[in-house]
CSV table of C-alpha atoms in Angstrom, one decimal:
chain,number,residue,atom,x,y,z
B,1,UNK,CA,88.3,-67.5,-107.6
B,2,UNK,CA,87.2,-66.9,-111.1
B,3,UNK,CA,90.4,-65.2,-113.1
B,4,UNK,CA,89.0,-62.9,-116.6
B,5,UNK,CA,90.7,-65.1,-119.0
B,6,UNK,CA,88.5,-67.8,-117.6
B,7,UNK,CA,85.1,-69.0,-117.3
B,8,UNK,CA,83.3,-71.9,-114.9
B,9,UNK,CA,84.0,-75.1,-115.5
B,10,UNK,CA,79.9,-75.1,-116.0
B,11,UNK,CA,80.1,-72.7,-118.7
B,12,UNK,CA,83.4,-74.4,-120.3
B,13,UNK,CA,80.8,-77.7,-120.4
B,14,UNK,CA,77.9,-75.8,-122.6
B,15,UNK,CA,79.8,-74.6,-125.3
B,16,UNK,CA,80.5,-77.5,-127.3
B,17,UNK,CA,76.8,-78.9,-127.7
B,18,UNK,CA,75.9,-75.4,-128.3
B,19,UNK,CA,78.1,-75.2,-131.6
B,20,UNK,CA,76.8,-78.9,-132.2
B,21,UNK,CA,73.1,-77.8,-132.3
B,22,UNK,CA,74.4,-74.5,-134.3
B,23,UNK,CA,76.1,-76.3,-137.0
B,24,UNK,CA,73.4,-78.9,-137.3
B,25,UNK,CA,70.7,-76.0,-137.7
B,26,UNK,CA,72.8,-74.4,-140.1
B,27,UNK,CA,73.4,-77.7,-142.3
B,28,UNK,CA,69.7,-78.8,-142.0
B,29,UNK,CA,69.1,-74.7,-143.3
B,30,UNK,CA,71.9,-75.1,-146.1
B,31,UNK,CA,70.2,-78.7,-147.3
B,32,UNK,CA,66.5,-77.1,-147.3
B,33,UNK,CA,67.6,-73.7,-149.4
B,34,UNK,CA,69.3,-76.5,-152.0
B,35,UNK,CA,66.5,-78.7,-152.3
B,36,UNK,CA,64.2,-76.0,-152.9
B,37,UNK,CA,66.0,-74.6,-155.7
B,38,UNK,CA,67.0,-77.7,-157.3
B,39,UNK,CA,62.9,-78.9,-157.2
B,40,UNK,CA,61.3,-77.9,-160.3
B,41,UNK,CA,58.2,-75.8,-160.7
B,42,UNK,CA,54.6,-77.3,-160.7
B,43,UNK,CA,54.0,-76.9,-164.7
B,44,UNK,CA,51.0,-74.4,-165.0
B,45,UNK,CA,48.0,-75.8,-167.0
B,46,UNK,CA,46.6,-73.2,-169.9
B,47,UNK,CA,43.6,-72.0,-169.2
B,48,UNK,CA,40.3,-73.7,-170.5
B,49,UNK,CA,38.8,-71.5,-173.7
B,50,UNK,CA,35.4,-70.9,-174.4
B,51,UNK,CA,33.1,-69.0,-176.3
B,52,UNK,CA,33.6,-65.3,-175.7
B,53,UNK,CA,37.8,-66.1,-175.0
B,54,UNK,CA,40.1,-63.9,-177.1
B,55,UNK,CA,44.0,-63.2,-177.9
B,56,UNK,CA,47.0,-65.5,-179.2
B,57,UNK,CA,46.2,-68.4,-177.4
B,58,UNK,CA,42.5,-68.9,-179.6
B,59,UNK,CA,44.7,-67.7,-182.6
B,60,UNK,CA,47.1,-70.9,-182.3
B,61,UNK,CA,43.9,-72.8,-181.7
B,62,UNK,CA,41.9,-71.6,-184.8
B,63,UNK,CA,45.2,-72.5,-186.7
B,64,UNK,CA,45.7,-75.5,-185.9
B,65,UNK,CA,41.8,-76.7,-186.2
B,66,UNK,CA,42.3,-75.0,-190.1
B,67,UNK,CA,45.8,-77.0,-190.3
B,68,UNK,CA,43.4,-80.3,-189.6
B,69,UNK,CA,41.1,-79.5,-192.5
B,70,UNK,CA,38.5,-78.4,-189.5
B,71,UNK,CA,35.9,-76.0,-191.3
B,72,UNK,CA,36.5,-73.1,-190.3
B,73,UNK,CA,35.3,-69.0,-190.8
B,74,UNK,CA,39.1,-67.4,-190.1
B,75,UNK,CA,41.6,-67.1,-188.0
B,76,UNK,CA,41.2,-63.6,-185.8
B,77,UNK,CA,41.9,-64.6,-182.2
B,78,UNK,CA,38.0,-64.4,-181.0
B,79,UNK,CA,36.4,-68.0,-179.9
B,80,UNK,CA,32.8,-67.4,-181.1
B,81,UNK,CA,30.3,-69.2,-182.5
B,82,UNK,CA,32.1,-71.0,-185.5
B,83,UNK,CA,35.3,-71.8,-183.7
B,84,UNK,CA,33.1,-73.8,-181.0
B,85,UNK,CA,31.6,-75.8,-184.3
B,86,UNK,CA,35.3,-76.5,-185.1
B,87,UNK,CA,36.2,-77.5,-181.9
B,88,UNK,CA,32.8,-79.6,-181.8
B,89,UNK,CA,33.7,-81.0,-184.5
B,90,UNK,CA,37.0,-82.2,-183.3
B,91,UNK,CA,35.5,-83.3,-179.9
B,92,UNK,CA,33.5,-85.6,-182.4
B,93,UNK,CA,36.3,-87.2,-184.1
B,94,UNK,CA,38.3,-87.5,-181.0
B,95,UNK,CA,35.4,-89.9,-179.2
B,96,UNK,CA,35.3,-87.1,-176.3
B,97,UNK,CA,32.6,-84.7,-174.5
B,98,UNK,CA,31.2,-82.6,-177.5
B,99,UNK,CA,31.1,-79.4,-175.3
B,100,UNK,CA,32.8,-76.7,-177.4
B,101,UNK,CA,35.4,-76.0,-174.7
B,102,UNK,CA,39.0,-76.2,-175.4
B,103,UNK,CA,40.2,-78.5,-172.0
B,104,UNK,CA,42.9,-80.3,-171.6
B,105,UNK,CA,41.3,-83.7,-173.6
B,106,UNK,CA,40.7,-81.2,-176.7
B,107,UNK,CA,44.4,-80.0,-176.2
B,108,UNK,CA,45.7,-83.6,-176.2
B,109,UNK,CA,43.2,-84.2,-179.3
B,110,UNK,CA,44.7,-80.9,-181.1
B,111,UNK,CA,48.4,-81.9,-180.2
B,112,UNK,CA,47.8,-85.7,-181.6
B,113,UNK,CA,46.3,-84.5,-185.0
B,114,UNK,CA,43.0,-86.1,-184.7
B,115,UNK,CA,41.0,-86.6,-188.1
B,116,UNK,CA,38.1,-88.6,-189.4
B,117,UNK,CA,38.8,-91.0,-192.4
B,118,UNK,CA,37.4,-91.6,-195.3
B,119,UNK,CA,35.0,-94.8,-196.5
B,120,UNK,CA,34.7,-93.4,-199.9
B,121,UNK,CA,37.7,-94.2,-202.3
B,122,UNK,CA,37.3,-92.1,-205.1
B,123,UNK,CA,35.7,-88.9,-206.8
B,124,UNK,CA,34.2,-86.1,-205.3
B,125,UNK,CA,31.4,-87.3,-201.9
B,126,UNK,CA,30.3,-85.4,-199.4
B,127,UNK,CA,30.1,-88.3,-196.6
B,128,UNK,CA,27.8,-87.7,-193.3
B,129,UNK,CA,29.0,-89.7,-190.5
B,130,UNK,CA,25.9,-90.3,-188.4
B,131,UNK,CA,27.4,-92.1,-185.6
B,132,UNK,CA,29.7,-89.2,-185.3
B,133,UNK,CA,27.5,-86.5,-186.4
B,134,UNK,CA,29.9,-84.9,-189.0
B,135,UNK,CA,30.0,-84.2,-192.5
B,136,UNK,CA,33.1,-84.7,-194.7
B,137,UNK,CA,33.7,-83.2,-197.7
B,138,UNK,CA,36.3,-85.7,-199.6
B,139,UNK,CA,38.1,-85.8,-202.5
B,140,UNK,CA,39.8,-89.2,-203.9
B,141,UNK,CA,39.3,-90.5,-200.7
B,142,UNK,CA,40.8,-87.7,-199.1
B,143,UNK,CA,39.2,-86.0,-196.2
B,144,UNK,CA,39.3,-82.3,-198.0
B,145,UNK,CA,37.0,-80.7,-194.7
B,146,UNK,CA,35.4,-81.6,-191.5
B,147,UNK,CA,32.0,-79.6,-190.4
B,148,UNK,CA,30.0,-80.2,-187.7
B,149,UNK,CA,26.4,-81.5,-188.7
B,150,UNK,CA,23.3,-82.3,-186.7
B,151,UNK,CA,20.9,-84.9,-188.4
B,152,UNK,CA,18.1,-86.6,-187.3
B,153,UNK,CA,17.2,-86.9,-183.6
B,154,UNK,CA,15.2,-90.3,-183.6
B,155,UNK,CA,11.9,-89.1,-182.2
B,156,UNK,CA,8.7,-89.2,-183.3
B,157,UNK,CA,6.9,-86.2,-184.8
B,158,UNK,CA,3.9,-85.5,-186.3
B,159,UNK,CA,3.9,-85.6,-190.3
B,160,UNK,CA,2.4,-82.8,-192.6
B,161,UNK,CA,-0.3,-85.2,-193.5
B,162,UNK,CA,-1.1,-85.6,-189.6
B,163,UNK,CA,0.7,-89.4,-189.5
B,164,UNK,CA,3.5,-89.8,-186.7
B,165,UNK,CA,7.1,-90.5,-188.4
B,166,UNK,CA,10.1,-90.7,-186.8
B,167,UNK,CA,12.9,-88.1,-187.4
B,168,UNK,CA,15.7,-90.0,-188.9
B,169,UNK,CA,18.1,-89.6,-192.2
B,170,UNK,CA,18.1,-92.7,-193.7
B,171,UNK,CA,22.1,-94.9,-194.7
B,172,UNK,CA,22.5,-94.7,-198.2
B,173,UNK,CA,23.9,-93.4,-201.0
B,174,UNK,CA,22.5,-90.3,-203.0
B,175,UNK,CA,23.1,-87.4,-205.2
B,176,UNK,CA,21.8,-83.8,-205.1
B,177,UNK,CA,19.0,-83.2,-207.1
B,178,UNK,CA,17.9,-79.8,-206.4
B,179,UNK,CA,19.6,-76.5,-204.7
B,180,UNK,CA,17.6,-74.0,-204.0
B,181,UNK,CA,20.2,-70.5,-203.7
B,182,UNK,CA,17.6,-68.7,-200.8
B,183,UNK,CA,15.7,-69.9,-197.5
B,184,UNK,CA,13.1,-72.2,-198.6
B,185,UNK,CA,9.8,-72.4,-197.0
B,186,UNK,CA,8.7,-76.0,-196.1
B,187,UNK,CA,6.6,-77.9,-193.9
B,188,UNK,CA,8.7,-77.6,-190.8
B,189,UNK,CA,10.2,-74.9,-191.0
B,190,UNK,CA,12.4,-72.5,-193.7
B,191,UNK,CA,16.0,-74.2,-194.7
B,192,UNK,CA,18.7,-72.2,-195.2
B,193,UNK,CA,20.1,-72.5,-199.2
B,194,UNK,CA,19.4,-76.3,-199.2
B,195,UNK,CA,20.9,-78.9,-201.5
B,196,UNK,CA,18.6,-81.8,-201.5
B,197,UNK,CA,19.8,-85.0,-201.9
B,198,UNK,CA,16.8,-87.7,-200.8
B,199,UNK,CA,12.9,-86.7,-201.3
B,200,UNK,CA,12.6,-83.6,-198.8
B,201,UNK,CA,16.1,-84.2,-196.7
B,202,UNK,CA,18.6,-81.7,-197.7
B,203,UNK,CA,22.2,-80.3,-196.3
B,204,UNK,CA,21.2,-76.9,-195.4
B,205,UNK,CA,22.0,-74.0,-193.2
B,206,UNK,CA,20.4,-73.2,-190.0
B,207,UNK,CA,20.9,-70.8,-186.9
B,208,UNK,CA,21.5,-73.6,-184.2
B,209,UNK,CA,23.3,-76.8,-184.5
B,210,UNK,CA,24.1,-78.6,-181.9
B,211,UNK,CA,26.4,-81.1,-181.0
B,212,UNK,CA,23.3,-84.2,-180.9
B,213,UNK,CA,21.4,-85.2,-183.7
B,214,UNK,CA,18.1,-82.8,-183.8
B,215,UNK,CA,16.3,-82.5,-187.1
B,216,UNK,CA,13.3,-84.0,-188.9
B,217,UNK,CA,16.2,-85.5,-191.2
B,218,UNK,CA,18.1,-83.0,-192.7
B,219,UNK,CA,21.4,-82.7,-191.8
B,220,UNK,CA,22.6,-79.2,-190.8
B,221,UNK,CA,24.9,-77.3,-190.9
B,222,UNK,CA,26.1,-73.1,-189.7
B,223,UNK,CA,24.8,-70.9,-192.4
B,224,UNK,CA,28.4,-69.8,-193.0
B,225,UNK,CA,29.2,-73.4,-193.4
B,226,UNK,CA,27.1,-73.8,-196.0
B,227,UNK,CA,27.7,-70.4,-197.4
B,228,UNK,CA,31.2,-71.8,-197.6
B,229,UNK,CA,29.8,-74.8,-199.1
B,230,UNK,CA,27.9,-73.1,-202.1
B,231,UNK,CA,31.0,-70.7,-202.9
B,232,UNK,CA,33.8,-73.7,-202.8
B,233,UNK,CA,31.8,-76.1,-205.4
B,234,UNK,CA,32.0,-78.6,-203.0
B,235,UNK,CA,28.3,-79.9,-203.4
B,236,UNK,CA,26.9,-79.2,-206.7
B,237,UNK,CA,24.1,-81.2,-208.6
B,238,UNK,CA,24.5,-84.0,-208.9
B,239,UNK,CA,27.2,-84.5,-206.3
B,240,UNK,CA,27.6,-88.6,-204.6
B,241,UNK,CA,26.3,-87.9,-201.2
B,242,UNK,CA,27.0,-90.8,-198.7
B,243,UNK,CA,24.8,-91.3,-195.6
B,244,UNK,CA,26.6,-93.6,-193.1
């Protein structure tokens, strides 16, 4: 007969493997709550920024493309059209897609510094990298500014006088000869205040410039680009111009 103060042997048997199993699930609990805290959390990638992107985050980016001498119209937290030249620009230098989209190579490029030299080693030259498709404004062999140029494409178009020519702009070294402060009218088109510098092949302003070479020749640039290169003095007559 089964007294209160005790309980089957049957009973008796259970309980210790029932604290076992409770105190294991209770340590396997305790371990899992520590690990998870202790793990640290996923780092969170900054979003991509584009044309049409605003705030702080295209603030610190417009600084730091002015801190690397990138041409650029302000600094007002707005990514438009002259902040994706800057960041072309960049892309250029950096050897990486030339898409105008601040992603995490273009980050990597911003955080490292990256900046085109120099081949000149003295005076004032403007230099216009073809390879690169960028024009540097140097100083003493010091790269002063960077801008985003598109030159010529390399195809074949039909001349004035009716020939076929290809669109290049020849290697060499020039000088500017001629400015003209207004758009001037010309066979293929009006050019934005040009500075020529070889025959009919200028530095000049235009609407689009794109991250390929493009042109007859000329090598272009934004119109405030080359607004901002009429106001600085950077490319008066009779400036060295380097084509390379």
């Amino acid at each position: 007969m089964v007294t209160p103060l005790s309980l089957p042997h049957r009973f008796r048997a259970r309980l210790p493997a029932r604290a076992a199993i409770t105190a294991a699930l209770m340590a396997f609990a305790l371990v899992a709550a520590l690990t998870a805290t202790a793990r640290p959390a996923a780092a969170v990638a900054p979003p991509e920024l584009r044309r049409g992107s605003s705030g702080p985050a295209v603030s610190e980016v417009q600084e730091r493309l002015a801190e690397l001498d990138y041409w650029i119209d302000g600094v007002d937290g707005e990514f438009g059209f002259h902040t994706a030249q800057a960041v072309t620009a960049l892309q250029k230098a950096a050897g990486i897609d030339r898409d105008g989209i601040v992603g995490p190579e273009t980050r990597a490029a911003l955080d490292e510094g990256v900046r085109p030299s120099a081949t000149s080693t003295s005076g004032d030259v403007l230099e216009i990298d073809l390879e690169r498709q960028l024009l540097l404004v140097v100083s003493g062999g010091e790269v002063e500014r960077v801008l985003n140029t598109s030159t010529g494409s390399g195809r074949p178009y039909e001349g004035s006088d009716g020939s076929e020519r290809i669109a290049t702009t020849p290697t060499g070294t020039y000088s500017v000869f001629r400015e003209v402060d207004a758009w001037d009218p010309g066979p293929y088109g009006a050019l934005y205040r040009p500075k020529y510098f070889n025959g009919g092949i200028a530095v000049h302003g235009y609407p689009s410039v794109p991250p390929q070479p493009a042109s007859h020749g000329c090598a272009r640039v934004s119109m405030a680009a080359m607004d901002w290169l009429w106001e600085s003095g950077n490319m008066e007559v009779y400036t060295t111009v380097v084509v390379r």
